[in-house]
XYZ file of C-alpha atoms in Angstrom:
694
model
C 52.387 234.707 165.914
C 54.763 231.828 166.590
C 56.528 230.059 163.668
C 54.937 226.786 163.193
C 56.895 223.738 162.420
C 54.247 221.608 160.496
C 53.576 218.294 162.118
C 54.636 215.184 159.874
C 51.918 212.546 160.127
C 53.769 209.377 159.559
C 52.658 205.887 158.870
C 55.252 203.137 159.857
C 55.264 199.600 158.799
C 57.891 197.668 160.947
C 57.315 194.549 162.966
C 59.585 195.861 165.561
C 58.143 198.740 167.772
C 61.625 199.583 168.930
C 62.853 200.162 165.427
C 59.559 202.135 164.757
C 60.181 204.454 167.809
C 63.818 204.807 166.499
C 62.482 206.307 163.174
C 60.292 208.677 164.993
C 63.150 209.722 167.174
C 65.366 210.218 164.133
C 62.964 212.618 162.417
C 62.246 214.463 165.540
C 66.048 214.818 166.104
C 66.268 216.300 162.486
C 63.734 218.952 163.433
C 60.588 217.323 162.269
C 57.509 217.427 164.613
C 56.278 213.943 164.240
C 53.058 212.002 164.954
C 53.245 208.339 163.912
C 50.858 205.539 163.608
C 52.321 201.993 163.397
C 50.605 199.734 160.848
C 49.659 196.351 162.240
C 47.385 194.837 159.613
C 45.522 195.406 156.467
C 42.412 196.426 158.166
C 44.582 198.804 160.450
C 45.896 200.564 157.515
C 42.685 200.782 155.705
C 41.009 202.373 158.666
C 44.051 204.728 159.158
C 43.696 205.829 155.492
C 39.969 206.535 155.576
C 40.093 208.349 158.926
C 43.263 210.586 158.893
C 45.473 212.476 156.296
C 49.138 211.287 156.174
C 52.271 212.953 155.040
C 54.626 209.902 154.691
C 54.883 206.162 154.735
C 58.161 204.306 155.977
C 57.814 200.692 155.153
C 60.553 198.018 156.290
C 61.270 195.628 153.471
C 61.038 192.497 155.798
C 59.291 189.356 155.726
C 55.893 189.942 157.710
C 52.335 189.145 157.442
C 51.388 192.483 155.766
C 54.319 193.331 153.567
C 55.557 196.630 152.121
C 54.238 195.596 148.607
C 50.738 195.093 150.228
C 50.848 198.587 151.754
C 51.906 200.183 148.479
C 49.229 198.332 146.813
C 46.440 199.401 149.173
C 47.568 203.197 148.860
C 47.526 202.784 144.988
C 44.104 201.352 145.211
C 42.844 204.056 147.582
C 44.386 206.717 145.302
C 46.266 208.479 148.094
C 49.026 211.051 147.458
C 51.306 209.727 150.297
C 55.072 209.596 149.673
C 56.274 206.126 150.378
C 59.942 205.007 151.091
C 60.832 201.233 151.390
C 63.420 200.698 153.924
C 65.808 197.786 153.013
C 68.559 195.858 154.498
C 70.813 196.049 151.435
C 70.877 198.048 148.202
C 69.248 196.476 145.263
C 68.581 198.041 141.941
C 65.937 195.505 141.172
C 64.138 196.066 144.231
C 64.269 199.896 143.960
C 62.662 199.568 140.385
C 60.069 197.133 141.465
C 58.861 199.213 144.582
C 58.988 202.480 142.240
C 56.789 200.900 139.799
C 54.358 199.882 142.717
C 54.194 203.602 143.620
C 56.831 204.055 146.090
C 59.312 207.156 145.745
C 62.221 204.866 146.228
C 64.377 202.729 148.584
C 66.717 203.618 151.432
C 68.884 201.267 153.412
C 67.674 201.462 156.895
C 70.884 201.884 158.509
C 71.791 204.902 156.312
C 70.023 207.292 158.851
C 71.639 210.483 157.361
C 70.450 209.635 153.740
C 67.066 208.716 155.222
C 66.588 212.113 156.781
C 67.664 213.886 153.634
C 65.233 211.768 151.498
C 62.480 212.235 153.883
C 62.850 216.060 153.798
C 63.191 216.042 149.867
C 59.817 213.762 149.595
C 57.912 216.146 152.303
C 58.909 219.200 150.273
C 57.819 217.573 147.143
C 54.374 216.720 148.828
C 54.036 220.401 149.975
C 54.622 221.436 146.416
C 52.132 219.027 145.077
C 49.465 220.196 147.714
C 50.298 223.880 146.945
C 50.073 223.120 143.274
C 46.467 221.688 143.585
C 45.370 224.535 145.829
C 46.559 227.003 143.201
C 45.004 224.976 140.374
C 41.770 225.292 142.220
C 42.322 229.079 142.789
C 43.201 229.347 139.103
C 40.026 227.821 138.113
C 38.009 230.142 140.169
C 39.941 233.110 138.867
C 39.093 231.830 135.311
C 35.568 231.735 136.036
C 35.585 235.201 137.641
C 37.686 236.471 134.580
C 34.867 234.900 132.282
C 32.275 236.846 134.032
C 34.216 240.094 133.869
C 34.908 239.480 130.041
C 31.201 239.017 129.284
C 30.146 242.029 131.301
C 33.118 244.367 130.181
C 32.417 247.363 128.238
C 35.765 247.011 126.349
C 35.614 245.088 123.125
C 37.828 241.966 123.807
C 38.538 238.993 121.703
C 40.994 235.991 121.677
C 42.622 234.625 118.628
C 44.701 231.817 117.805
C 46.434 231.478 114.436
C 44.800 234.672 113.355
C 41.284 233.264 113.930
C 38.641 234.185 116.496
C 38.148 231.594 119.258
C 36.243 233.849 121.567
C 34.855 237.347 121.717
C 32.671 239.262 124.379
C 29.415 240.805 123.888
C 30.759 244.314 123.503
C 33.245 242.951 120.581
C 30.426 241.516 118.836
C 28.589 244.762 118.925
C 31.329 246.735 118.004
C 31.709 244.800 114.891
C 28.147 244.523 114.364
C 27.533 240.711 114.742
C 24.739 239.312 116.642
C 26.069 235.806 117.605
C 29.500 234.426 118.646
C 28.903 231.497 116.237
C 29.006 234.154 113.178
C 32.468 235.189 114.190
C 34.015 231.919 115.404
C 36.913 230.817 113.437
C 36.534 234.116 111.343
C 40.097 235.385 110.522
C 40.836 238.888 111.898
C 41.898 239.908 108.484
C 38.478 239.658 107.345
C 37.429 242.244 109.915
C 39.894 244.850 108.544
C 40.007 247.036 105.626
C 42.539 245.957 102.633
C 44.612 248.955 103.852
C 45.070 247.800 107.332
C 45.609 244.055 106.607
C 49.200 244.665 105.664
C 49.825 246.911 108.722
C 48.366 244.128 110.910
C 50.557 241.496 109.485
C 53.639 243.522 110.167
C 52.318 244.471 113.586
C 51.687 240.878 114.520
C 55.037 239.837 113.316
C 56.620 242.339 115.507
C 54.414 241.272 118.218
C 55.545 237.714 118.095
C 59.264 238.404 117.790
C 59.281 240.832 120.822
C 56.538 239.259 123.004
C 55.929 242.845 124.281
C 52.407 243.090 125.947
C 50.022 246.163 125.246
C 51.667 246.891 121.860
C 49.151 249.005 119.921
C 48.229 249.515 116.254
C 46.034 252.143 114.578
C 43.982 250.446 111.995
C 40.568 250.569 110.228
C 37.932 247.877 110.942
C 35.156 246.749 108.507
C 31.859 245.923 110.419
C 29.429 243.272 109.278
C 27.343 246.059 107.691
C 30.473 247.262 105.926
C 30.907 250.452 107.837
C 34.360 251.176 108.677
C 35.773 252.400 111.877
C 39.123 253.889 112.884
C 40.314 251.877 115.903
C 43.306 251.394 118.165
C 44.073 247.681 118.647
C 46.022 246.608 121.636
C 47.356 242.966 121.880
C 48.772 240.950 124.872
C 49.710 237.403 125.208
C 47.085 235.306 127.072
C 45.531 231.861 127.527
C 42.191 230.767 126.811
C 40.694 227.215 127.849
C 44.271 226.426 128.564
C 45.519 227.246 125.187
C 48.079 229.873 124.563
C 46.615 232.626 122.433
C 46.565 236.614 121.761
C 44.153 238.948 123.408
C 43.121 241.804 121.235
C 41.281 244.885 122.726
C 39.473 247.351 120.145
C 38.903 250.953 121.215
C 37.807 253.949 118.962
C 40.773 255.825 117.907
C 41.436 258.716 120.326
C 43.088 261.927 119.621
C 44.473 261.916 123.187
C 46.569 258.731 122.611
C 49.674 260.759 122.554
C 48.957 262.453 125.826
C 48.242 258.868 127.342
C 51.581 257.841 126.015
C 53.231 260.939 127.537
C 51.655 260.301 130.966
C 52.763 256.576 131.092
C 56.378 257.782 130.184
C 56.088 260.574 133.216
C 54.790 257.801 135.510
C 57.743 255.643 134.933
C 60.319 258.467 135.286
C 62.227 259.768 138.422
C 61.533 263.514 138.212
C 64.904 264.729 139.530
C 67.293 262.738 137.275
C 64.974 261.853 134.190
C 66.065 258.215 134.646
C 63.473 255.269 135.133
C 62.029 255.180 138.599
C 62.217 252.260 141.076
C 58.631 251.026 140.177
C 59.725 250.810 136.579
C 62.694 248.907 137.410
C 60.854 246.346 139.626
C 58.445 245.764 136.869
C 61.133 245.152 134.400
C 63.189 243.039 136.908
C 60.024 240.931 137.529
C 59.766 240.377 133.866
C 63.413 239.653 133.437
C 63.317 236.930 136.269
C 60.332 235.320 134.540
C 62.070 235.291 131.266
C 65.278 233.911 132.715
C 63.163 231.084 134.098
C 61.038 230.355 131.098
C 64.075 230.692 128.398
C 66.793 229.511 130.780
C 68.454 232.862 130.165
C 71.120 234.655 132.552
C 71.154 238.364 133.323
C 72.334 240.435 136.143
C 71.173 243.340 138.359
C 73.734 245.946 140.096
C 72.853 247.973 143.108
C 74.892 251.198 142.964
C 75.024 253.018 146.209
C 76.657 256.251 146.759
C 79.431 256.225 149.583
C 78.872 258.618 152.451
C 75.925 260.232 150.828
C 74.452 261.783 153.970
C 77.554 263.576 155.102
C 78.029 264.788 151.480
C 74.464 266.155 151.621
C 74.933 267.948 154.909
C 78.060 269.697 153.204
C 76.474 270.894 149.986
C 72.916 271.158 151.245
C 69.811 269.679 149.646
C 69.904 271.977 146.433
C 73.473 271.070 146.110
C 72.822 267.406 146.328
C 69.913 267.361 143.823
C 72.550 269.291 141.280
C 75.034 266.350 142.080
C 72.566 263.718 141.658
C 71.530 265.136 138.249
C 75.205 265.368 137.266
C 75.779 261.661 138.412
C 72.729 260.578 136.724
C 73.967 261.821 133.398
C 77.308 260.232 133.856
C 75.820 256.867 134.700
C 73.428 257.110 131.699
C 76.525 257.616 129.600
C 78.366 254.626 131.029
C 75.290 252.329 130.964
C 74.734 252.730 127.156
C 71.590 251.501 125.614
C 72.136 247.701 126.251
C 71.680 248.240 130.001
C 68.728 249.732 131.601
C 69.465 252.288 134.259
C 66.986 253.569 137.213
C 67.104 255.612 140.373
C 65.977 253.319 143.213
C 66.225 255.790 146.140
C 67.906 259.002 147.473
C 71.428 257.406 147.161
C 70.997 254.277 145.107
C 70.827 253.425 141.171
C 69.991 250.122 139.531
C 71.580 248.656 136.486
C 69.627 245.660 134.832
C 70.457 243.731 131.686
C 69.208 240.508 130.180
C 70.656 238.586 128.749
C 73.948 239.347 130.493
C 76.464 237.098 132.036
C 78.246 238.134 135.381
C 81.542 238.786 133.889
C 79.961 241.452 131.496
C 77.981 243.019 134.419
C 81.348 243.250 136.579
C 83.145 244.797 133.673
C 80.565 247.341 133.076
C 80.283 248.062 136.684
C 84.044 248.677 137.054
C 83.652 251.046 134.102
C 81.040 253.041 136.047
C 82.883 252.926 139.466
C 86.038 254.118 137.760
C 84.245 256.763 135.818
C 82.442 258.142 139.036
C 85.730 257.969 140.970
C 87.574 259.908 138.393
C 84.913 262.593 137.608
C 85.178 266.112 139.013
C 81.691 267.076 140.481
C 81.547 270.769 140.493
C 78.798 272.080 142.917
C 78.434 275.789 143.411
C 82.138 276.452 142.601
C 83.477 273.577 144.726
C 84.649 270.158 143.788
C 82.860 267.198 145.550
C 84.562 263.864 145.554
C 82.178 261.072 145.124
C 82.577 257.325 144.944
C 79.943 254.364 144.659
C 79.956 250.732 146.039
C 78.176 248.395 143.699
C 76.753 244.973 144.307
C 75.694 242.475 141.763
C 73.289 239.724 141.758
C 72.837 237.247 138.969
C 69.561 236.423 137.382
C 68.974 232.791 136.702
C 66.204 230.385 136.392
C 66.407 229.698 140.001
C 66.489 233.375 140.993
C 64.061 234.433 144.005
C 61.396 237.138 143.787
C 62.168 240.578 142.734
C 62.348 242.214 146.390
C 64.723 239.331 147.491
C 66.818 239.617 144.269
C 67.196 243.313 144.840
C 68.166 242.597 148.385
C 70.782 240.233 147.344
C 72.453 243.070 145.191
C 71.961 245.268 148.096
C 73.833 243.071 150.471
C 76.480 242.762 147.910
C 76.784 246.569 147.848
C 76.922 246.699 151.667
C 79.692 244.286 151.962
C 82.036 246.056 149.749
C 83.073 247.944 152.886
C 84.163 244.623 154.384
C 86.732 244.089 151.784
C 90.403 244.792 152.329
C 91.269 248.416 151.755
C 87.649 249.318 150.974
C 86.434 250.379 154.417
C 85.090 253.851 152.754
C 83.386 251.746 149.791
C 84.324 252.411 146.175
C 84.491 248.880 145.025
C 82.404 245.905 143.574
C 80.935 242.961 145.275
C 79.168 240.012 143.847
C 76.477 238.181 145.710
C 77.392 234.511 146.052
C 74.515 232.295 147.468
C 76.959 229.875 149.161
C 78.088 232.718 151.331
C 74.605 233.187 152.725
C 73.185 229.814 152.740
C 71.655 228.465 155.937
C 73.617 226.539 158.412
C 73.647 222.683 157.639
C 75.773 219.675 158.847
C 78.784 220.908 157.076
C 79.189 224.299 158.859
C 76.927 224.315 161.703
C 79.242 223.045 164.572
C 81.896 225.693 163.604
C 79.362 228.323 163.566
C 77.665 227.348 166.894
C 81.171 227.060 168.817
C 82.183 230.431 167.354
C 79.034 232.018 168.499
C 79.713 230.469 171.814
C 83.177 231.983 172.095
C 82.044 235.393 170.723
C 79.205 235.592 173.271
C 76.495 235.597 170.609
C 73.911 233.415 172.623
C 71.182 235.091 174.522
C 68.362 233.588 176.724
C 64.675 234.162 176.240
C 62.064 233.419 178.814
C 58.240 232.332 178.164
C 55.838 232.200 180.933
C 53.821 228.942 181.663
C 50.615 229.934 183.459
C 48.593 227.824 185.973
C 45.068 227.785 184.198
C 43.484 227.325 187.587
C 44.735 230.880 188.476
C 46.784 229.722 191.555
C 49.533 232.402 191.157
C 52.588 230.168 190.731
C 55.345 231.786 188.590
C 57.014 229.411 185.974
C 59.128 230.336 182.966
C 60.693 228.158 180.300
C 64.209 229.196 179.128
C 64.928 229.351 175.420
C 68.369 230.022 173.854
C 68.954 231.961 170.769
C 72.138 232.333 168.614
C 72.953 235.353 166.516
C 74.075 233.993 163.137
C 76.236 235.943 160.761
C 73.272 237.929 159.552
C 72.446 238.979 163.042
C 69.105 236.893 163.108
C 68.152 235.077 166.058
C 68.245 231.206 165.484
C 68.070 228.140 167.848
C 71.467 226.619 167.811
C 69.746 223.204 168.600
C 68.079 223.380 165.146
C 71.494 223.186 163.503
C 73.154 220.378 165.292
C 73.431 217.363 163.043
C 71.148 214.384 164.118
C 74.093 212.291 165.001
C 76.180 214.693 167.081
C 78.852 215.487 168.046
C 77.666 215.179 171.444
C 79.982 217.582 173.342
C 78.538 220.519 171.207
C 75.111 219.916 172.631
C 76.355 219.332 176.117
C 78.210 222.713 175.924
C 74.906 224.552 174.829
C 72.933 222.944 177.599
C 75.326 223.757 180.254
C 75.535 227.521 178.841
C 71.892 227.764 179.060
C 71.529 226.226 182.578
C 74.285 228.094 184.119
C 73.012 231.445 182.615
C 69.439 230.563 183.725
C 70.519 229.645 187.298
C 72.182 232.930 187.529
C 69.366 235.141 186.264
C 66.868 233.037 188.159
C 68.852 233.293 191.437
C 68.843 237.222 191.035
C 65.070 237.334 190.121
C 64.209 235.223 193.200
C 66.392 237.728 195.345
C 63.624 240.212 194.733
C 61.105 238.176 196.516
C 59.731 236.178 193.675
C 59.031 232.448 194.131
C 59.739 231.701 190.349
C 60.593 228.291 188.952
C 62.396 227.465 185.585
C 61.925 224.765 182.988
C 65.120 223.931 181.410
C 65.454 221.701 178.468
C 68.065 218.862 178.296
C 69.333 217.051 175.066
C 70.041 213.367 174.831
C 73.679 214.114 175.052
C 73.225 215.557 178.409
C 71.010 212.518 179.607
C 74.031 210.291 178.766
C 76.418 212.579 180.579
C 77.385 210.879 183.791
C 79.344 214.179 185.079
C 75.951 216.335 184.698
C 74.404 216.151 188.023
C 77.748 216.595 189.909
C 78.347 219.674 187.879
C 74.749 220.840 188.425
C 75.035 220.362 192.282
C 78.155 222.590 192.248
C 76.178 225.316 190.007
C 73.270 225.410 192.358
C 75.329 225.747 195.400
C 77.457 228.614 193.802
C 74.247 230.455 192.987
C 72.529 229.549 196.350
C 69.641 228.469 194.428
C 67.293 225.615 195.886
C 66.904 222.604 193.770
C 63.126 222.767 193.641
C 63.383 226.074 191.599
C 64.378 224.128 188.552
C 62.371 221.563 186.432
C 64.418 219.597 183.893
C 62.714 218.734 180.650
C 63.364 215.573 178.647
C 61.955 214.979 175.150
C 59.617 211.926 174.879
C 61.892 210.428 171.900
C 65.157 210.955 174.061
C 63.611 209.368 176.925
C 62.574 206.262 174.956
C 65.862 206.021 173.004
C 67.951 206.274 176.562
C 65.545 204.972 179.069
C 68.119 203.569 181.383
C 70.076 206.812 181.313
C 66.941 208.957 181.603
C 65.703 206.868 184.731
C 69.021 207.363 186.366
C 68.996 211.073 185.647
C 65.510 211.531 187.051
C 66.448 209.733 190.161
C 69.782 212.016 190.431
C 67.713 215.105 189.966
C 65.069 214.253 192.458
C 67.889 213.806 194.881
C 68.867 217.379 194.212
C 65.183 218.272 194.845
C 64.764 219.260 191.256
C 61.703 218.302 189.218
C 61.473 216.629 185.869
C 59.158 217.136 183.029
C 58.435 214.905 179.853
C 58.133 217.175 176.616
C 56.505 216.659 173.376
C 54.420 213.709 174.970
C 51.988 211.641 172.924
C 54.022 211.102 169.810
C 55.330 207.835 170.819
C 53.563 204.632 169.561
C 52.706 203.806 173.286
C 53.624 207.159 175.227
C 52.443 205.748 178.612
C 55.121 203.203 178.416
C 57.723 205.981 178.971
C 55.935 207.077 182.250
C 56.329 203.546 183.658
C 60.107 203.969 183.627
C 60.474 207.693 184.146
C 59.125 209.353 187.296
C 58.078 212.641 185.705
C 56.458 215.370 187.737
C 55.139 217.257 184.730
C 54.107 216.083 181.469
C 53.995 218.824 178.453
C 51.598 217.302 175.673
C 52.949 217.785 172.168
C 52.011 221.010 170.366
C 50.561 219.083 167.522
C 47.664 218.188 169.764
C 46.999 221.981 170.473
C 46.924 222.566 166.497
C 44.269 219.891 166.005
C 42.088 221.140 168.781
C 40.316 223.559 166.630
C 40.100 221.248 163.746
C 37.688 218.525 165.104
C 35.427 217.570 168.004
C 37.433 214.077 167.948
C 40.588 215.996 168.829
C 39.152 217.694 171.702
C 37.636 214.292 173.086
C 41.338 212.821 172.634
C 42.776 215.639 174.444
C 40.341 215.402 177.672
C 41.060 211.524 177.736
C 44.707 212.119 177.476
C 44.683 214.875 180.252
C 42.446 212.556 182.455
C 44.778 209.746 182.013
C 47.785 211.637 182.932
C 46.219 213.426 185.863
C 45.079 209.821 187.240
C 48.743 209.016 187.047
C 49.640 212.096 189.246
C 51.163 214.092 186.628
C 50.655 217.934 186.043
C 49.950 218.539 182.537
C 51.083 221.533 180.420
C 49.696 222.611 176.983
C 52.092 224.501 174.601
C 51.285 226.620 171.544
C 48.141 228.345 172.697
C 47.734 231.000 170.208
C 44.479 232.321 170.825
C 41.577 232.401 173.366
C 39.272 230.223 171.468
C 40.714 227.030 172.857
C 40.999 228.009 176.587
C 37.413 226.638 177.230
C 38.352 223.296 175.784
C 41.470 223.272 177.897
C 39.706 224.326 181.128
C 37.016 221.626 180.499
C 39.747 218.979 179.785
C 41.257 219.881 183.335
C 44.604 220.977 182.009
C 46.904 222.389 184.699
C 49.216 224.732 182.905
C 49.223 226.512 179.520
C 51.940 228.354 177.349
C 52.062 230.117 174.190
C 52.092 233.212 172.134
C 48.551 234.227 173.254
C 49.993 234.636 176.730
C 53.378 236.056 175.844
C 56.107 235.435 173.237
C 59.659 234.569 174.687
C 61.274 237.680 175.836
C 64.604 238.751 177.323
C 63.248 239.690 180.642
C 61.174 237.565 183.268
C 58.495 240.490 183.420
C 55.153 238.771 182.891
C 52.623 240.011 185.339
C 51.207 236.644 186.836
C 48.743 238.735 189.053
C 46.794 239.601 185.931
C 46.098 236.403 185.079
């Protein structure tokens, strides 16, 4: 499945259409797929709010018939959750306060495009969080209803208490204690249901539970039923909520003679059989609780990943049984070094985990150094021979901002792996600390250097995705994509990490690398008798580069490739922002017999205005239209009208992001010429799609 970049549905209040277009282009260049509507009147906004779902409003704070204040008032009156930013000419604290009181999220100066992009991203993230929270609240209500039904039908005797008083009890609980109706038990103290001998034990038990907050604590006590009969029971307690109130859940069960056996079974299920330490499942459960506690109480803890160096070669030397003996010996040593204040567990064949909360990073480093040194100096005697052993330890902090358990464990694992990259530690035997800054994603501060370094180190690669003629006419088209291997060996698009405002020469370098490599591979592919054509994307920087077409002419001649084998693709937003340059480039490309395509078409306020100036051969409609096809009949009709208008203008149409077969009938009926998407094939390193099977 192709990773979706959710389309931002944008409302713009701006008397200038050109300025509105520049805002759309700014967001698109910042990686936000954008569909916009420019507000022209009060009636227009009201209709837009009633008929569509909007993610953001950008309102220019200018003198106009329908003002930013009017817009905010209507959104507030219609009770819509749409983040609003007012774009001002100059900074004014008073104006910011006024619009925030009116419901806006704040003000940004119109000229401060970098700040605007960051603010928009922040507000979109906040909107997504609010929507997710509302969905989760809905799921929670449904879950609570299901839980209530389960409680009512459960055979276990379950009750909820608050301040020692019953606030709820299921039917099994009522029957267990001999009550006919919940009203007879409501607000009855739990102490009144216990014998006098058990009441003191209960008080001590609940005090301990309150202090330790440890779920599933149990107490053996004696209850007194409403008919004065006494029963020996096991009471287990857990923290809970009922009707949104924090309370305590108690479960009563007849006292069993096999309680000791059950406890023993629980203990065995949490142990690693070879070493006697806790196992991975137990550590992950404890880690999950530690992360939750760190977030709740703003505490700091630490997790260490202790990896044995060269374990596989050691295992082949001493054999499986020898390795087991060594692991047992090592486990005893680690347990001795960990002490009682650190939780030690075996994670895998060659790794152990050390967990502590509360614990600061320095304390964990000190303890891990103690462990590392002890292992390094210990003489492991296996079947009469001494086996040297060392460990590489990675440490990850647990804070209120920690990720989920698996990711936090992965952080410690990464830190452990990177010990070998330290000077003098090629064989391990060291300590590494995970620093989120070293692994954060590319941003404006480091992306250019990373991209240029990847170019120099040949860490760019090309991928090709087929574009299929929906009418089955057997043409072979591919679109070329570039991927960069980042420092974690993950494939990313370098274009995604170019700052919206340049520098331009980096984008030009990427464009030329892609074009040159594509031309070489296409020439080789066509030499095998294929009449294949390639779609190549160019950035706004290349559109403005006057040396581009002379360079391209030389490249085509060197590869002996005809110009009509290439279709150069220009984004709609770039074509609108640099109309004169795009028009000149299109003319020059046609002189070289190359074709031109407009991509992301349909997102401009007046998309057909672009085609009046740019003589494009192909038009690729924006992927957001494809996404909406399955959601409404209105979207299907809109698509048909759009395709019909484009074909009337003599343009060949392409629909991207075709993810499944369900929309093919709609696209066929609409008269679409070409389709592209993961339903056909994901971008691949080879041009190997069988167009004959289509």
